[in-house]
Amino acid sequence: MAVQKPDGTQDMLPNEALFWDHFKSTAWDIFSRYGYQPIETPLFEQTDLFVRGIGESTDVVSKEMFQTISGNNMAKLASYAIDHHDELAQLPTSEDRAQQMVSGALKNKSRLSMRPEGTAGTVRAIAQHGLITQGGAPVKLMYAGPMFRAERPQKGRQRQFNQVGVECLGAEDASIDAEGIIMLMRFYREIGIPVQSTRLLLNSIGCASCRPAYRKALKDYLLAHADFLCDDCVRRADINPLRAFDCKNPECQKVMEHAPRITDYLCDDCRAHYHAVTSYLDAQGITYSEDPTLVRGLDYYTRTVFEIQVDNGMGSQNAIGGGGRYDGLMKEIGGTACPGFGFALGYERCALALSAVGIEPKESPKSDLYVACVDAVEKPLAFNLVQALRDAGISADMDHQDRSLKSQFKQAGKMGVRLTVVIGPDEVAAGVVKLRDMSDHSERDLALDATMNYLGDHADAHDLSVEDLLA
Ligand code: HAM
């Protein structure tokens, strides 16, 4: 069997690739009206960025990162393993040994990982290029591209998937959170996901001053119920108790139903910020559900967190987008402290939600015109004509496989072209080409020289359409 694509990845065939383009252009169109500008960051970054930014104990960083090792560094790892064999053998698990080898053998700069999300890289780029200026307006950036997470593949969950995301750095005001959420909901509406089939969940997870007391209360609660929790949740009690809300184990979920809620621990500032966000949303008629158990799986969030879910057509992976505020992230990765807010939406899950309402990628457009030759001797003329047509703005093609005239007509029919041009010895002798309108099979002759001149006049403007040839 021919080599297959890796598990958890998807080929985007032409219709799908065009659908993805439509997605991106719709997003750009809307987001740019809110002042967002595009940015492209590398597909891989120093592993340390994600460890510091997203958080070492998150599933994304601790279990799902694709770490990349170049050939040269592989050799360094092998040498390290040989030189430190006894030391490594003392470590309890093979994960610990692998970790020690990577950190012992490779400098920070050489420890690289494929990006699992776009926020950390974008914030890194903003810091590195000094895009935030004292007293300047917030920096608003948008991106689209593949992200990589080594998760167990299932419907709506891939190892390489595509996100469109935005990040706004430099503004703490709740109006930024609200306009971001409104902008995302507008995108879903414009792309065709009915608002009534979406569920917008909203929460505040507090800040550096109020969250520690909540974490402590939650930790105490988890430890008090340790007998009813899975091992992961018991471990989470110490490292990251908020994660226990995301556990899929039904027993754990039952315990979490009665767990302390962050809403009871918010400080006055966080409470006021949350209230301001909801007031802006209310004023704009945005429907949302307040969900005090929504914590999200990335450690950088502070205050506002939100997620958009859809049920129809989705399976268990029903979040089509999410985001929130991250006022501590810039400082965490070594930049000057600066508040931030952003979100990302998953293209593949949105495509599932669209399919559930009957919106599928459209057939990719075919050529408008086919140039058929009676004999091979007319081929150079056909070749020049096809180039001139394309230069003038008309999509055109010809035979490249030495087919008979009959097969060329068949090919033109399959391609669904509007017009076919026929060039044969009689036409060449008369200095014309035959233009056939495929809708009614009517034919007319076009003077070849005049046609070439006409196309040549439009070569730089390339603004012609097939209709112009019929006129
Ligand atoms: P996230 O919730 O991890 O947030 O991902 C955003 C969206 O990406 C999800 O809602 C989902 O639609 C899609 N997604 C995530 N993982 C997968 C997967 N394995 N397969 C298919 N789709 C997936 C973030 O990534 C944050 N960076 C969002 C953000 C930006 N927060 C602030 N700024």
Short mmCIF file of C-alpha atoms and ligand atoms in Angstrom, two decimals:
data_model
loop_
_atom_site.label_atom_id
_atom_site.label_comp_id
_atom_site.label_asym_id
_atom_site.label_seq_id
_atom_site.Cartn_x
_atom_site.Cartn_y
_atom_site.Cartn_z
CA MET A 1 0.00 0.00 0.00
CA ALA A 2 1.20 3.52 -0.75
CA VAL A 3 2.46 5.54 2.21
CA GLN A 4 -0.48 6.96 4.17
CA LYS A 5 -0.91 10.31 5.95
CA PRO A 6 -0.04 10.28 9.66
CA ASP A 7 -2.87 9.51 12.11
CA GLY A 8 -4.73 12.58 13.28
CA THR A 9 -3.91 14.66 10.20
CA GLN A 10 -6.12 15.60 7.27
CA ASP A 11 -5.42 16.31 3.63
CA MET A 12 -7.32 19.35 2.45
CA LEU A 13 -8.36 18.47 -1.08
CA PRO A 14 -9.05 21.41 -3.43
CA ASN A 15 -12.67 22.02 -2.36
CA GLU A 16 -11.65 21.93 1.30
CA ALA A 17 -8.57 24.09 0.76
CA LEU A 18 -10.81 26.67 -0.93
CA PHE A 19 -13.26 26.43 1.99
CA TRP A 20 -10.38 27.13 4.38
CA ASP A 21 -9.41 30.15 2.24
CA HIS A 22 -13.00 31.38 2.43
CA PHE A 23 -12.86 30.93 6.20
CA LYS A 24 -9.70 32.95 6.52
CA SER A 25 -10.86 35.72 4.21
CA THR A 26 -14.20 36.02 6.05
CA ALA A 27 -12.29 36.27 9.34
CA TRP A 28 -9.87 38.89 7.96
CA ASP A 29 -12.74 40.87 6.56
CA ILE A 30 -14.53 41.03 9.93
CA PHE A 31 -11.53 41.24 12.26
CA SER A 32 -9.82 43.99 10.29
CA ARG A 33 -12.88 46.17 10.89
CA TYR A 34 -12.01 45.90 14.58
CA GLY A 35 -8.42 46.97 13.91
CA TYR A 36 -6.74 43.55 13.79
CA GLN A 37 -3.73 43.09 11.51
CA PRO A 38 -2.20 39.82 10.33
CA ILE A 39 0.88 38.18 11.83
CA GLU A 40 2.65 34.93 10.96
CA THR A 41 4.87 33.29 13.54
CA PRO A 42 6.97 30.09 13.22
CA LEU A 43 5.30 26.69 13.34
CA PHE A 44 7.82 25.71 16.00
CA GLU A 45 9.19 27.62 18.95
CA GLN A 46 11.53 26.98 21.84
CA THR A 47 9.82 24.41 24.07
CA ASP A 48 10.49 26.73 26.99
CA LEU A 49 8.03 29.30 25.59
CA PHE A 50 5.16 26.84 25.87
CA VAL A 51 6.32 25.50 29.24
CA ARG A 52 6.41 29.01 30.71
CA GLY A 53 3.46 30.39 28.77
CA ILE A 54 0.88 27.61 28.68
CA GLY A 55 2.04 25.92 31.89
CA GLU A 56 4.11 22.83 32.61
CA SER A 57 1.26 20.97 34.29
CA THR A 58 -1.31 21.46 31.53
CA ASP A 59 -2.19 18.46 29.38
CA VAL A 60 -1.18 20.45 26.29
CA VAL A 61 2.40 20.85 27.53
CA SER A 62 2.91 17.75 29.68
CA LYS A 63 1.30 15.21 27.32
CA GLU A 64 0.54 16.65 23.90
CA MET A 65 3.57 18.52 22.62
CA PHE A 66 5.36 17.35 19.50
CA GLN A 67 8.96 18.00 20.46
CA THR A 68 11.28 18.15 17.49
CA ILE A 69 14.82 16.79 17.57
CA SER A 70 17.12 17.55 14.64
CA GLY A 71 19.59 14.88 13.43
CA ASN A 72 22.51 16.70 15.01
CA ASN A 73 20.75 16.91 18.37
CA MET A 74 19.76 13.27 18.20
CA ALA A 75 23.48 12.48 18.19
CA LYS A 76 23.95 14.73 21.26
CA LEU A 77 21.15 12.86 23.04
CA ALA A 78 22.73 9.51 22.22
CA SER A 79 26.11 10.66 23.55
CA TYR A 80 24.49 12.01 26.71
CA ALA A 81 22.67 8.72 27.26
CA ILE A 82 25.94 6.80 27.00
CA ASP A 83 27.94 9.20 29.20
CA HIS A 84 25.23 9.45 31.89
CA HIS A 85 23.94 5.90 31.76
CA ASP A 86 24.19 5.22 35.51
CA GLU A 87 22.63 8.53 36.50
CA LEU A 88 19.70 8.03 34.11
CA ALA A 89 19.13 4.48 35.32
CA GLN A 90 18.42 5.86 38.83
CA LEU A 91 15.41 7.86 37.59
CA PRO A 92 12.03 6.23 38.27
CA THR A 93 10.26 6.42 34.88
CA SER A 94 11.27 6.42 31.24
CA GLU A 95 9.55 9.85 30.89
CA ASP A 96 11.84 11.20 33.63
CA ARG A 97 14.87 9.71 31.84
CA ALA A 98 13.82 11.21 28.50
CA GLN A 99 13.23 14.59 30.16
CA GLN A 100 16.62 14.51 31.83
CA MET A 101 18.34 13.57 28.56
CA VAL A 102 16.71 16.46 26.70
CA SER A 103 17.44 19.02 29.41
CA GLY A 104 20.95 17.66 30.03
CA ALA A 105 22.06 17.31 26.42
CA LEU A 106 20.37 20.23 24.69
CA LYS A 107 20.57 23.96 25.29
CA ASN A 108 17.27 25.85 25.61
CA LYS A 109 17.72 27.12 22.06
CA SER A 110 17.80 23.59 20.67
CA ARG A 111 14.78 22.31 22.57
CA LEU A 112 12.01 22.93 20.09
CA SER A 113 8.34 22.03 19.89
CA MET A 114 5.68 22.34 17.22
CA ARG A 115 3.26 25.08 18.32
CA PRO A 116 0.19 23.62 20.08
CA GLU A 117 -1.56 27.01 19.86
CA GLY A 118 -0.89 30.52 18.61
CA THR A 119 -1.07 32.77 21.67
CA ALA A 120 2.35 32.09 23.18
CA GLY A 121 4.17 32.60 19.85
CA THR A 122 2.27 35.80 19.05
CA VAL A 123 2.97 37.28 22.49
CA ARG A 124 6.62 36.25 22.12
CA ALA A 125 6.79 38.04 18.75
CA ILE A 126 5.19 41.19 20.20
CA ALA A 127 7.80 41.23 22.99
CA GLN A 128 10.72 40.41 20.70
CA HIS A 129 9.89 43.15 18.18
CA GLY A 130 8.87 45.74 20.77
CA LEU A 131 5.44 46.22 19.22
CA ILE A 132 3.98 47.62 22.43
CA THR A 133 4.92 51.25 22.89
CA GLN A 134 4.55 53.37 25.99
CA GLY A 135 1.25 55.24 25.70
CA GLY A 136 0.54 53.58 22.33
CA ALA A 137 -2.73 51.99 21.21
CA PRO A 138 -3.31 48.29 21.93
CA VAL A 139 -1.63 45.91 19.50
CA LYS A 140 -4.28 43.82 17.73
CA LEU A 141 -3.07 40.83 15.74
CA MET A 142 -4.76 37.95 13.94
CA TYR A 143 -3.37 34.70 12.57
CA ALA A 144 -4.46 31.52 10.86
CA GLY A 145 -2.64 28.26 10.46
CA PRO A 146 -1.91 24.78 11.69
CA MET A 147 -1.42 23.84 15.36
CA PHE A 148 -0.10 20.52 16.62
CA ARG A 149 -1.20 18.48 19.63
CA ALA A 150 -0.38 14.81 20.16
CA GLU A 151 -3.91 13.95 21.30
CA ARG A 152 -5.77 10.71 20.70
CA PRO A 153 -7.47 11.37 17.36
CA GLN A 154 -11.27 11.26 17.21
CA LYS A 155 -14.06 13.13 15.48
CA GLY A 156 -13.23 16.85 15.81
CA ARG A 157 -9.91 16.13 17.48
CA GLN A 158 -6.81 16.00 15.33
CA ARG A 159 -3.09 16.06 15.88
CA GLN A 160 -2.68 18.76 13.27
CA PHE A 161 -5.62 21.15 13.08
CA ASN A 162 -6.17 24.70 11.91
CA GLN A 163 -7.02 27.71 13.97
CA VAL A 164 -7.91 31.30 13.24
CA GLY A 165 -7.03 33.40 16.26
CA VAL A 166 -6.63 36.96 17.49
CA GLU A 167 -4.58 38.51 20.28
CA CYS A 168 -4.93 42.02 21.67
CA LEU A 169 -2.12 43.25 23.91
CA GLY A 170 -1.98 46.44 25.93
CA ALA A 171 -5.55 46.99 27.12
CA GLU A 172 -7.05 45.87 30.39
CA ASP A 173 -10.49 47.28 29.75
CA ALA A 174 -13.50 44.96 29.71
CA SER A 175 -14.57 46.54 26.41
CA ILE A 176 -11.76 44.61 24.69
CA ASP A 177 -13.08 41.29 26.07
CA ALA A 178 -16.63 42.18 25.01
CA GLU A 179 -15.76 43.38 21.50
CA GLY A 180 -13.65 40.22 20.98
CA ILE A 181 -16.55 37.96 21.93
CA ILE A 182 -18.98 39.97 19.79
CA MET A 183 -16.55 39.82 16.85
CA LEU A 184 -16.23 36.04 17.15
CA MET A 185 -20.01 35.56 17.31
CA ARG A 186 -20.34 37.77 14.22
CA PHE A 187 -17.82 35.53 12.43
CA TYR A 188 -19.83 32.37 13.22
CA ARG A 189 -22.98 34.05 11.99
CA GLU A 190 -21.38 35.27 8.78
CA ILE A 191 -19.80 31.91 8.00
CA GLY A 192 -23.20 30.24 8.39
CA ILE A 193 -23.29 28.67 11.87
CA PRO A 194 -26.75 29.61 13.19
CA VAL A 195 -26.49 31.60 16.43
CA GLN A 196 -29.32 29.55 17.95
CA SER A 197 -27.23 26.38 17.57
CA THR A 198 -24.28 27.88 19.50
CA ARG A 199 -23.83 28.11 23.24
CA LEU A 200 -21.56 30.86 24.57
CA LEU A 201 -20.21 29.96 28.02
CA LEU A 202 -18.69 32.71 30.14
CA ASN A 203 -16.80 32.83 33.41
CA SER A 204 -14.16 34.77 35.31
CA ILE A 205 -11.32 32.82 36.85
CA GLY A 206 -9.95 35.70 38.91
CA CYS A 207 -6.47 37.15 39.02
CA ALA A 208 -3.16 36.71 40.81
CA SER A 209 -4.58 38.31 43.94
CA CYS A 210 -7.84 36.38 44.36
CA ARG A 211 -7.11 33.04 42.69
CA PRO A 212 -4.63 31.71 45.31
CA ALA A 213 -7.34 31.65 48.02
CA TYR A 214 -9.67 29.87 45.61
CA ARG A 215 -7.00 27.35 44.61
CA LYS A 216 -6.40 26.61 48.27
CA ALA A 217 -10.13 26.11 48.93
CA LEU A 218 -10.41 23.85 45.89
CA LYS A 219 -7.33 21.87 46.82
CA ASP A 220 -8.67 21.29 50.33
CA TYR A 221 -11.99 20.17 48.85
CA LEU A 222 -10.30 17.77 46.41
CA LEU A 223 -8.12 16.25 49.11
CA ALA A 224 -11.14 15.86 51.39
CA HIS A 225 -12.85 13.90 48.58
CA ALA A 226 -9.73 12.06 47.37
CA ASP A 227 -11.37 8.65 47.91
CA PHE A 228 -13.95 9.43 45.24
CA LEU A 229 -11.60 10.96 42.68
CA CYS A 230 -9.44 9.42 39.95
CA ASP A 231 -5.65 9.39 40.45
CA ASP A 232 -5.23 12.24 37.98
CA CYS A 233 -7.56 14.50 39.95
CA VAL A 234 -5.85 13.65 43.23
CA ARG A 235 -2.54 14.62 41.60
CA ARG A 236 -4.18 17.77 40.22
CA ALA A 237 -5.14 18.84 43.76
CA ASP A 238 -1.51 19.78 44.38
CA ILE A 239 -0.37 20.90 40.96
CA ASN A 240 -3.38 22.49 39.30
CA PRO A 241 -6.69 21.93 41.13
CA LEU A 242 -8.76 23.95 38.61
CA ARG A 243 -8.10 21.23 36.01
CA ALA A 244 -10.30 18.83 37.99
CA PHE A 245 -13.32 20.63 36.46
CA ASP A 246 -12.28 19.29 33.04
CA CYS A 247 -12.05 15.62 34.14
CA LYS A 248 -14.31 13.37 32.08
CA ASN A 249 -14.60 10.70 34.80
CA PRO A 250 -18.30 10.61 35.92
CA GLU A 251 -17.34 10.03 39.59
CA CYS A 252 -15.05 13.06 39.55
CA GLN A 253 -17.72 15.12 37.80
CA LYS A 254 -20.17 14.21 40.57
CA VAL A 255 -17.70 15.42 43.21
CA MET A 256 -16.98 18.60 41.24
CA GLU A 257 -20.68 19.51 41.15
CA HIS A 258 -20.38 20.57 44.79
CA ALA A 259 -16.86 22.00 44.62
CA PRO A 260 -16.23 25.61 45.69
CA ARG A 261 -16.95 28.07 42.87
CA ILE A 262 -14.50 30.77 41.77
CA THR A 263 -17.37 33.27 41.60
CA ASP A 264 -17.51 33.27 45.41
CA TYR A 265 -13.82 34.18 45.63
CA LEU A 266 -13.41 36.97 43.06
CA CYS A 267 -11.81 40.17 44.35
CA ASP A 268 -13.67 43.46 43.84
CA ASP A 269 -11.66 44.38 40.73
CA CYS A 270 -12.29 41.01 39.06
CA ARG A 271 -15.94 41.16 39.97
CA ALA A 272 -16.23 44.66 38.49
CA HIS A 273 -14.38 43.58 35.34
CA TYR A 274 -16.67 40.61 34.86
CA HIS A 275 -19.73 42.74 35.48
CA ALA A 276 -18.51 45.24 32.83
CA VAL A 277 -18.00 42.45 30.28
CA THR A 278 -21.50 41.10 30.82
CA SER A 279 -23.00 44.61 30.67
CA TYR A 280 -21.39 45.26 27.27
CA LEU A 281 -22.64 41.89 26.00
CA ASP A 282 -26.14 42.53 27.36
CA ALA A 283 -26.25 45.93 25.69
CA GLN A 284 -25.42 44.28 22.35
CA GLY A 285 -28.01 41.55 22.84
CA ILE A 286 -25.46 38.73 23.00
CA THR A 287 -26.86 35.64 24.71
CA TYR A 288 -24.48 33.76 27.01
CA SER A 289 -24.58 31.25 29.87
CA GLU A 290 -22.55 31.94 32.95
CA ASP A 291 -20.63 28.77 33.80
CA PRO A 292 -18.60 28.95 37.03
CA THR A 293 -16.98 25.59 36.19
CA LEU A 294 -15.47 26.82 32.92
CA VAL A 295 -11.72 27.01 33.59
CA ARG A 296 -10.13 26.15 30.19
CA GLY A 297 -7.05 24.01 29.75
CA LEU A 298 -4.30 26.61 29.47
CA ASP A 299 -2.67 28.18 32.53
CA TYR A 300 -2.23 31.71 31.24
CA TYR A 301 -5.84 32.81 31.66
CA THR A 302 -6.87 35.48 34.16
CA ARG A 303 -10.35 36.96 34.63
CA THR A 304 -12.57 36.44 31.54
CA VAL A 305 -12.70 32.97 29.99
CA PHE A 306 -15.25 31.87 27.40
CA GLU A 307 -15.99 29.02 25.06
CA ILE A 308 -18.44 28.49 22.21
CA GLN A 309 -19.99 25.06 21.90
CA VAL A 310 -22.26 23.46 19.31
CA ASP A 311 -24.09 20.15 19.71
CA ASN A 312 -25.31 19.24 16.22
CA GLY A 313 -22.90 17.11 14.22
CA MET A 314 -20.09 17.33 16.73
CA GLY A 315 -19.58 14.24 18.91
CA SER A 316 -17.81 14.86 22.21
CA GLN A 317 -15.45 17.56 20.87
CA ASN A 318 -18.02 20.32 20.72
CA ALA A 319 -15.99 23.50 21.39
CA ILE A 320 -15.71 25.45 18.15
CA GLY A 321 -13.76 28.29 19.74
CA GLY A 322 -12.64 29.78 23.00
CA GLY A 323 -10.37 32.25 24.65
CA GLY A 324 -10.03 34.78 27.38
CA ARG A 325 -7.85 37.32 29.12
CA TYR A 326 -4.23 36.64 30.01
CA ASP A 327 -2.85 39.62 31.91
CA GLY A 328 0.20 37.73 33.27
CA LEU A 329 1.42 35.95 30.12
CA MET A 330 3.72 38.63 28.72
CA LYS A 331 5.63 38.86 32.00
CA GLU A 332 5.70 35.06 32.35
CA ILE A 333 7.60 34.72 29.07
CA GLY A 334 10.07 37.47 30.00
CA GLY A 335 8.49 40.59 28.47
CA THR A 336 7.36 43.77 30.21
CA ALA A 337 4.07 43.15 32.01
CA CYS A 338 1.17 43.92 29.73
CA PRO A 339 -2.49 42.80 29.75
CA GLY A 340 -3.77 40.61 26.94
CA PHE A 341 -6.94 39.10 25.52
CA GLY A 342 -7.61 36.73 22.63
CA PHE A 343 -9.39 33.72 21.25
CA ALA A 344 -8.99 31.01 18.65
CA LEU A 345 -11.54 29.04 16.67
CA GLY A 346 -10.99 25.58 15.27
CA TYR A 347 -11.56 25.37 11.52
CA GLU A 348 -12.25 21.62 11.37
CA ARG A 349 -14.86 21.74 14.14
CA CYS A 350 -16.55 24.74 12.52
CA ALA A 351 -16.64 22.75 9.25
CA LEU A 352 -18.44 19.92 11.14
CA ALA A 353 -20.93 22.41 12.59
CA LEU A 354 -21.52 23.84 9.11
CA SER A 355 -21.97 20.40 7.59
CA ALA A 356 -24.70 19.73 10.19
CA VAL A 357 -26.68 22.65 8.75
CA GLY A 358 -26.04 21.58 5.16
CA ILE A 359 -23.14 23.89 4.32
CA GLU A 360 -20.36 21.92 2.61
CA PRO A 361 -17.24 23.00 0.74
CA LYS A 362 -18.30 24.02 -2.77
CA GLU A 363 -17.01 22.35 -5.94
CA SER A 364 -13.82 24.13 -6.87
CA PRO A 365 -14.23 26.40 -9.91
CA LYS A 366 -13.09 24.92 -13.20
CA SER A 367 -11.61 26.65 -16.24
CA ASP A 368 -13.95 28.93 -18.20
CA LEU A 369 -12.59 27.96 -21.57
CA TYR A 370 -10.98 25.01 -23.34
CA VAL A 371 -8.87 25.27 -26.49
CA ALA A 372 -9.10 22.15 -28.65
CA CYS A 373 -6.84 21.38 -31.64
CA VAL A 374 -7.84 19.28 -34.63
CA ASP A 375 -4.19 18.24 -35.27
CA ALA A 376 -0.96 18.41 -33.31
CA VAL A 377 0.33 21.00 -35.75
CA GLU A 378 -2.05 23.64 -34.26
CA LYS A 379 -0.77 23.00 -30.75
CA PRO A 380 1.78 25.87 -30.65
CA LEU A 381 -0.97 28.27 -31.72
CA ALA A 382 -3.30 26.85 -29.05
CA PHE A 383 -0.51 27.17 -26.50
CA ASN A 384 -0.02 30.88 -27.29
CA LEU A 385 -3.77 31.51 -27.26
CA VAL A 386 -4.19 29.85 -23.85
CA GLN A 387 -1.36 31.95 -22.37
CA ALA A 388 -2.89 35.15 -23.81
CA LEU A 389 -6.33 34.24 -22.42
CA ARG A 390 -4.91 33.64 -18.94
CA ASP A 391 -2.88 36.86 -19.06
CA ALA A 392 -6.05 38.75 -19.89
CA GLY A 393 -7.91 37.25 -16.90
CA ILE A 394 -9.77 34.26 -18.37
CA SER A 395 -9.14 30.81 -16.91
CA ALA A 396 -8.33 28.52 -19.82
CA ASP A 397 -6.80 25.13 -20.50
CA MET A 398 -5.93 22.86 -23.40
CA ASP A 399 -4.97 19.27 -24.06
CA HIS A 400 -1.60 18.20 -22.66
CA GLN A 401 -1.97 14.46 -23.38
CA ASP A 402 -2.15 14.18 -27.17
CA ARG A 403 -5.85 13.32 -27.13
CA SER A 404 -8.05 13.04 -30.21
CA LEU A 405 -10.41 15.92 -30.98
CA LYS A 406 -13.33 13.81 -29.74
CA SER A 407 -11.61 13.18 -26.40
CA GLN A 408 -10.73 16.86 -26.14
CA PHE A 409 -14.43 17.73 -26.48
CA LYS A 410 -15.24 15.10 -23.86
CA GLN A 411 -12.61 16.61 -21.58
CA ALA A 412 -14.06 20.09 -22.11
CA GLY A 413 -17.51 18.72 -21.24
CA LYS A 414 -16.21 17.12 -18.05
CA MET A 415 -14.53 20.36 -17.06
CA GLY A 416 -17.85 22.17 -17.45
CA VAL A 417 -16.31 25.05 -19.42
CA ARG A 418 -18.50 27.84 -20.76
CA LEU A 419 -16.66 28.08 -24.09
CA THR A 420 -14.57 25.84 -26.30
CA VAL A 421 -12.25 27.23 -28.94
CA VAL A 422 -11.50 24.91 -31.86
CA ILE A 423 -8.44 25.37 -34.05
CA GLY A 424 -8.04 23.21 -37.16
CA PRO A 425 -6.34 23.48 -40.55
CA ASP A 426 -9.42 25.20 -42.09
CA GLU A 427 -9.49 27.81 -39.32
CA VAL A 428 -5.74 28.43 -39.58
CA ALA A 429 -6.04 28.84 -43.36
CA ALA A 430 -8.88 31.35 -42.84
CA GLY A 431 -7.04 33.17 -40.02
CA VAL A 432 -9.82 32.45 -37.49
CA VAL A 433 -10.63 30.24 -34.51
CA LYS A 434 -14.06 28.71 -33.89
CA LEU A 435 -15.73 29.70 -30.61
CA ARG A 436 -18.38 27.31 -29.36
CA ASP A 437 -20.79 28.37 -26.59
CA MET A 438 -21.25 25.13 -24.62
CA SER A 439 -24.65 26.17 -23.24
CA ASP A 440 -26.41 26.22 -26.63
CA HIS A 441 -23.68 24.80 -28.91
CA SER A 442 -23.85 27.92 -31.08
CA GLU A 443 -20.62 28.62 -32.95
CA ARG A 444 -18.97 31.69 -34.38
CA ASP A 445 -15.61 32.51 -35.92
CA LEU A 446 -13.24 34.94 -34.28
CA ALA A 447 -10.49 36.57 -36.31
CA LEU A 448 -7.29 35.18 -34.78
CA ASP A 449 -5.06 38.26 -35.14
CA ALA A 450 -7.72 40.62 -33.86
CA THR A 451 -8.45 38.29 -30.94
CA MET A 452 -4.77 38.02 -30.01
CA ASN A 453 -4.45 41.82 -30.19
CA TYR A 454 -7.57 42.27 -28.07
CA LEU A 455 -6.23 39.83 -25.46
CA GLY A 456 -2.80 41.50 -25.64
CA ASP A 457 -4.40 44.88 -24.86
CA HIS A 458 -5.72 43.38 -21.60
CA ALA A 459 -2.59 41.39 -20.71
CA ASP A 460 -1.51 43.65 -17.86
CA ALA A 461 -4.98 44.57 -16.66
CA HIS A 462 -6.05 40.88 -16.90
CA ASP A 463 -9.60 42.08 -16.45
CA LEU A 464 -11.47 40.14 -19.16
CA SER A 465 -14.15 37.54 -18.57
CA VAL A 466 -15.57 34.89 -20.92
CA GLU A 467 -18.57 37.15 -21.47
CA ASP A 468 -16.26 39.71 -23.10
CA LEU A 469 -15.31 37.12 -25.74
CA LEU A 470 -18.96 36.48 -26.50
CA ALA A 471 -19.82 40.18 -26.75
P1 HAM B 1 -8.12 26.14 22.68
O1 HAM B 1 -9.45 26.11 23.35
O2 HAM B 1 -7.11 25.16 23.13
O3 HAM B 1 -7.58 27.61 22.84
O4 HAM B 1 -8.32 25.96 21.12
C1 HAM B 1 -9.19 26.80 20.39
C2 HAM B 1 -10.03 25.97 19.45
O5 HAM B 1 -9.18 25.16 18.62
C3 HAM B 1 -10.94 24.97 20.14
O6 HAM B 1 -12.13 25.58 20.55
C4 HAM B 1 -11.18 23.97 19.03
O7 HAM B 1 -12.19 24.44 18.17
C5 HAM B 1 -9.86 23.96 18.30
N1 HAM B 1 -9.04 22.80 18.71
C6 HAM B 1 -8.28 22.68 19.81
N2 HAM B 1 -7.67 21.48 19.84
C7 HAM B 1 -8.06 20.82 18.72
C8 HAM B 1 -7.77 19.53 18.16
N3 HAM B 1 -6.94 18.68 18.75
N4 HAM B 1 -8.37 19.19 16.99
C9 HAM B 1 -9.22 20.05 16.37
N5 HAM B 1 -9.51 21.28 16.84
C10 HAM B 1 -8.94 21.66 18.00
C11 HAM B 1 -6.38 28.03 22.33
O8 HAM B 1 -5.71 27.41 21.54
C12 HAM B 1 -6.01 29.41 22.80
N6 HAM B 1 -4.71 29.75 22.21
C13 HAM B 1 -7.08 30.43 22.42
C14 HAM B 1 -6.70 31.80 22.85
C15 HAM B 1 -6.18 32.77 22.11
N7 HAM B 1 -6.81 32.24 24.10
C16 HAM B 1 -6.35 33.49 24.13
N8 HAM B 1 -5.94 33.81 22.92
#
